[in-house]
One Martini backbone bead per residue (centre of mass of N, CA, C, O) as a GRO file, in nm:
protein
  200
    1MET     BB    1   0.056   0.064  -0.018
    2PHE     BB    2   0.308   0.266   0.010
    3LYS     BB    3   0.375   0.300  -0.299
    4SER     BB    4   0.118   0.518  -0.330
    5LEU     BB    5   0.275   0.713  -0.141
    6ARG     BB    6   0.334   1.078  -0.080
    7PRO     BB    7   0.525   1.233   0.135
    8LEU     BB    8   0.496   1.562   0.313
    9LEU     BB    9   0.710   1.781   0.474
   10SER     BB   10   0.614   2.048   0.696
   11PHE     BB   11   0.563   2.394   0.809
   12ASP     BB   12   0.403   2.601   0.998
   13LEU     BB   13   0.414   2.945   0.982
   14ILE     BB   14   0.307   3.002   1.278
   15THR     BB   15   0.370   2.737   1.475
   16VAL     BB   16   0.607   2.536   1.367
   17GLN     BB   17   0.465   2.282   1.297
   18PRO     BB   18   0.451   1.978   1.190
   19GLU     BB   19   0.357   1.846   0.861
   20VAL     BB   20   0.160   1.588   0.701
   21GLU     BB   21   0.141   1.497   0.359
   22ILE     BB   22  -0.069   1.278   0.162
   23THR     BB   23  -0.017   1.139  -0.155
   24LEU     BB   24  -0.053   1.023  -0.469
   25ALA     BB   25   0.180   0.852  -0.678
   26ASN     BB   26  -0.047   0.699  -0.856
   27ASP     BB   27  -0.186   0.877  -1.109
   28ASP     BB   28  -0.274   0.651  -1.324
   29GLN     BB   29  -0.426   0.484  -1.059
   30PRO     BB   30  -0.648   0.601  -0.846
   31LYS     BB   31  -0.832   0.365  -0.764
   32GLU     BB   32  -0.612   0.169  -0.669
   33SER     BB   33  -0.495   0.359  -0.456
   34LEU     BB   34  -0.754   0.390  -0.290
   35ASP     BB   35  -0.796   0.095  -0.228
   36GLU     BB   36  -0.535   0.062  -0.062
   37ILE     BB   37  -0.595   0.268   0.157
   38PHE     BB   38  -0.882   0.159   0.251
   39GLU     BB   39  -0.786  -0.127   0.315
   40TYR     BB   40  -0.594  -0.046   0.538
   41LEU     BB   41  -0.808   0.090   0.724
   42LYS     BB   42  -1.000  -0.161   0.752
   43LYS     BB   43  -0.781  -0.356   0.907
   44HIS     BB   44  -0.825  -0.160   1.141
   45ASP     BB   45  -0.934  -0.074   1.475
   46ASP     BB   46  -0.891   0.199   1.442
   47GLN     BB   47  -0.950   0.536   1.446
   48PHE     BB   48  -1.036   0.760   1.176
   49ILE     BB   49  -0.942   1.074   1.017
   50VAL     BB   50  -1.057   1.216   0.709
   51ALA     BB   51  -0.926   1.503   0.551
   52ILE     BB   52  -1.076   1.701   0.282
   53ASP     BB   53  -0.964   1.944   0.092
   54GLU     BB   54  -1.128   2.072  -0.160
   55PHE     BB   55  -1.355   1.858  -0.252
   56GLN     BB   56  -1.475   1.986  -0.522
   57GLN     BB   57  -1.236   1.881  -0.713
   58ILE     BB   58  -1.361   1.604  -0.802
   59LEU     BB   59  -1.527   1.733  -1.046
   60VAL     BB   60  -1.241   1.762  -1.229
   61TYR     BB   61  -1.197   1.485  -1.271
   62PRO     BB   62  -1.152   1.262  -1.536
   63GLU     BB   63  -1.292   1.064  -1.390
   64GLN     BB   64  -1.551   0.862  -1.328
   65ASN     BB   65  -1.745   0.866  -1.046
   66VAL     BB   66  -1.601   0.991  -0.785
   67GLU     BB   67  -1.828   1.045  -0.590
   68ALA     BB   68  -1.928   0.751  -0.569
   69LEU     BB   69  -1.662   0.632  -0.473
   70PHE     BB   70  -1.642   0.793  -0.206
   71ARG     BB   71  -1.913   0.702  -0.094
   72SER     BB   72  -1.848   0.399  -0.077
   73TYR     BB   73  -1.614   0.425   0.119
   74SER     BB   74  -1.767   0.572   0.353
   75GLN     BB   75  -1.969   0.324   0.398
   76GLN     BB   76  -1.753   0.083   0.457
   77LEU     BB   77  -1.621   0.262   0.700
   78SER     BB   78  -1.658   0.253   1.049
   79ASN     BB   79  -1.348   0.370   1.136
   80VAL     BB   80  -1.419   0.616   0.941
   81HIS     BB   81  -1.392   0.971   0.936
   82PHE     BB   82  -1.527   1.249   0.760
   83ILE     BB   83  -1.385   1.551   0.611
   84PHE     BB   84  -1.546   1.795   0.409
   85SER     BB   85  -1.384   2.058   0.243
   86GLY     BB   86  -1.471   2.400   0.120
   87SER     BB   87  -1.476   2.721  -0.057
   88GLN     BB   88  -1.728   2.636  -0.246
   89ARG     BB   89  -2.028   2.652  -0.131
   90HIS     BB   90  -2.226   2.595  -0.373
   91VAL     BB   91  -2.090   2.326  -0.453
   92MET     BB   92  -2.113   2.177  -0.185
   93GLU     BB   93  -2.418   2.196  -0.161
   94GLY     BB   94  -2.479   2.036  -0.420
   95MET     BB   95  -2.342   1.767  -0.327
   96PHE     BB   96  -2.531   1.751  -0.034
   97ARG     BB   97  -2.845   1.857  -0.149
   98SER     BB   98  -2.873   1.673  -0.394
   99PRO     BB   99  -3.062   1.397  -0.493
  100ALA     BB  100  -2.861   1.328  -0.752
  101ARG     BB  101  -2.639   1.281  -0.542
  102PRO     BB  102  -2.432   1.069  -0.357
  103PHE     BB  103  -2.416   1.281  -0.087
  104TYR     BB  104  -2.697   1.288  -0.006
  105ARG     BB  105  -2.747   1.320   0.325
  106SER     BB  106  -2.447   1.207   0.450
  107THR     BB  107  -2.414   1.476   0.616
  108GLU     BB  108  -2.298   1.724   0.821
  109LEU     BB  109  -2.347   2.059   0.816
  110MET     BB  110  -2.088   2.325   0.811
  111PHE     BB  111  -2.049   2.670   0.870
  112LEU     BB  112  -1.785   2.898   0.822
  113ASP     BB  113  -1.694   3.182   0.938
  114LYS     BB  114  -1.543   3.441   1.005
  115ILE     BB  115  -1.288   3.545   1.185
  116PRO     BB  116  -1.266   3.721   1.448
  117VAL     BB  117  -1.065   3.977   1.543
  118GLU     BB  118  -1.028   3.891   1.841
  119GLU     BB  119  -0.874   3.628   1.777
  120TYR     BB  120  -0.630   3.760   1.642
  121VAL     BB  121  -0.545   3.936   1.872
  122LYS     BB  122  -0.492   3.716   2.079
  123PHE     BB  123  -0.294   3.549   1.912
  124ALA     BB  124  -0.080   3.765   1.835
  125ILE     BB  125  -0.006   3.873   2.114
  126GLU     BB  126   0.089   3.605   2.228
  127LYS     BB  127   0.316   3.541   2.016
  128PHE     BB  128   0.474   3.808   2.039
  129THR     BB  129   0.527   3.798   2.346
  130LEU     BB  130   0.699   3.535   2.347
  131ALA     BB  131   0.916   3.717   2.161
  132GLU     BB  132   0.932   4.008   2.270
  133LYS     BB  133   0.683   4.149   2.126
  134LYS     BB  134   0.502   4.445   1.998
  135ILE     BB  135   0.143   4.455   1.940
  136SER     BB  136  -0.136   4.611   1.845
  137GLU     BB  137  -0.469   4.605   1.817
  138GLU     BB  138  -0.494   4.825   1.597
  139LEU     BB  139  -0.302   4.689   1.389
  140ILE     BB  140  -0.463   4.428   1.354
  141VAL     BB  141  -0.723   4.563   1.256
  142GLN     BB  142  -0.596   4.699   1.012
  143LEU     BB  143  -0.505   4.440   0.872
  144TYR     BB  144  -0.781   4.297   0.859
  145LYS     BB  145  -0.904   4.518   0.668
  146LYS     BB  146  -0.689   4.527   0.439
  147VAL     BB  147  -0.755   4.195   0.374
  148LEU     BB  148  -1.065   4.137   0.399
  149VAL     BB  149  -1.071   3.888   0.612
  150HIS     BB  150  -0.847   3.698   0.505
  151THR     BB  151  -0.696   3.446   0.653
  152TRP     BB  152  -0.433   3.401   0.496
  153TYR     BB  153  -0.344   3.705   0.499
  154VAL     BB  154  -0.336   3.753   0.795
  155LEU     BB  155  -0.121   3.536   0.861
  156TYR     BB  156   0.093   3.627   0.659
  157MET     BB  157   0.132   3.919   0.767
  158LEU     BB  158   0.206   3.839   1.054
  159ASN     BB  159   0.455   3.678   0.972
  160ARG     BB  160   0.606   3.910   0.836
  161LEU     BB  161   0.621   4.086   1.085
  162TYR     BB  162   0.757   3.884   1.281
  163SER     BB  163   1.030   3.866   1.096
  164LEU     BB  164   1.109   4.123   1.192
  165PRO     BB  165   1.385   4.317   1.341
  166VAL     BB  166   1.164   4.383   1.579
  167SER     BB  167   0.973   4.486   1.890
  168TYR     BB  168   0.797   4.709   1.736
  169TYR     BB  169   0.474   4.791   1.595
  170SER     BB  170   0.363   4.974   1.310
  171THR     BB  171   0.238   5.120   1.034
  172LYS     BB  172   0.509   5.122   0.893
  173GLU     BB  173   0.557   4.812   0.887
  174LEU     BB  174   0.297   4.736   0.744
  175ASP     BB  175   0.343   4.902   0.484
  176GLU     BB  176   0.609   4.761   0.406
  177VAL     BB  177   0.497   4.475   0.380
  178VAL     BB  178   0.283   4.531   0.169
  179LYS     BB  179   0.476   4.642  -0.044
  180GLN     BB  180   0.653   4.391  -0.066
  181VAL     BB  181   0.431   4.190  -0.152
  182LEU     BB  182   0.343   4.344  -0.406
  183MET     BB  183   0.620   4.335  -0.548
  184GLU     BB  184   0.656   4.022  -0.552
  185ASN     BB  185   0.352   4.001  -0.712
  186GLU     BB  186   0.339   4.175  -0.973
  187PRO     BB  187   0.340   3.966  -1.209
  188PHE     BB  188   0.067   3.840  -1.131
  189TYR     BB  189  -0.111   4.096  -1.138
  190LYS     BB  190  -0.054   4.161  -1.434
  191GLY     BB  191  -0.173   3.896  -1.540
  192TYR     BB  192  -0.467   3.947  -1.448
  193THR     BB  193  -0.523   4.195  -1.636
  194LYS     BB  194  -0.522   4.006  -1.903
  195LEU     BB  195  -0.805   3.847  -1.820
  196VAL     BB  196  -0.938   4.127  -1.864
  197THR     BB  197  -1.109   4.378  -1.944
  198SER     BB  198  -1.088   4.716  -1.945
  199ARG     BB  199  -1.356   4.758  -1.794
  200GLN     BB  200  -1.287   4.555  -1.558
   0.00000   0.00000   0.00000
């Protein structure tokens, strides 16, 4: 079974905790690879949680009936609990609320709203304080609004600020980091402008 797995070790940018991601190495035969993985899980008495992020992506797989295949796996394994998450809410709702789809009423739906700014304030102040750095609540709120409450960008910008060789942060440092990130990504942003009409 392990010949079909490709482990990837990385570190979380914020917590610096190690993370292991396992993907299928046998891209030519995805069904056989999935069979091997789920057969392995079935043979064990342990309880497993399988979390699949951006689950709606299975709809673009070239193979036929991938939804039905995943549904059959999830029904066969009593010791495995699944978490299907996705950022495209309307697509995920269609997959789990449409009577014509394999996953219809097979799961409990949970919608996650934006993380409140108070949580970011508490988190950031705690982490910065541990490193003997000082960041104000006002600056975190300013950052939160600047990136339009997008979780990835809030954490990314906090990480960029944290990595600066200073012990106190002000609007000056935030503006410098924003400018630096924009300059680093300028080629990508210019590319985006070519994908839309001049009116857009």
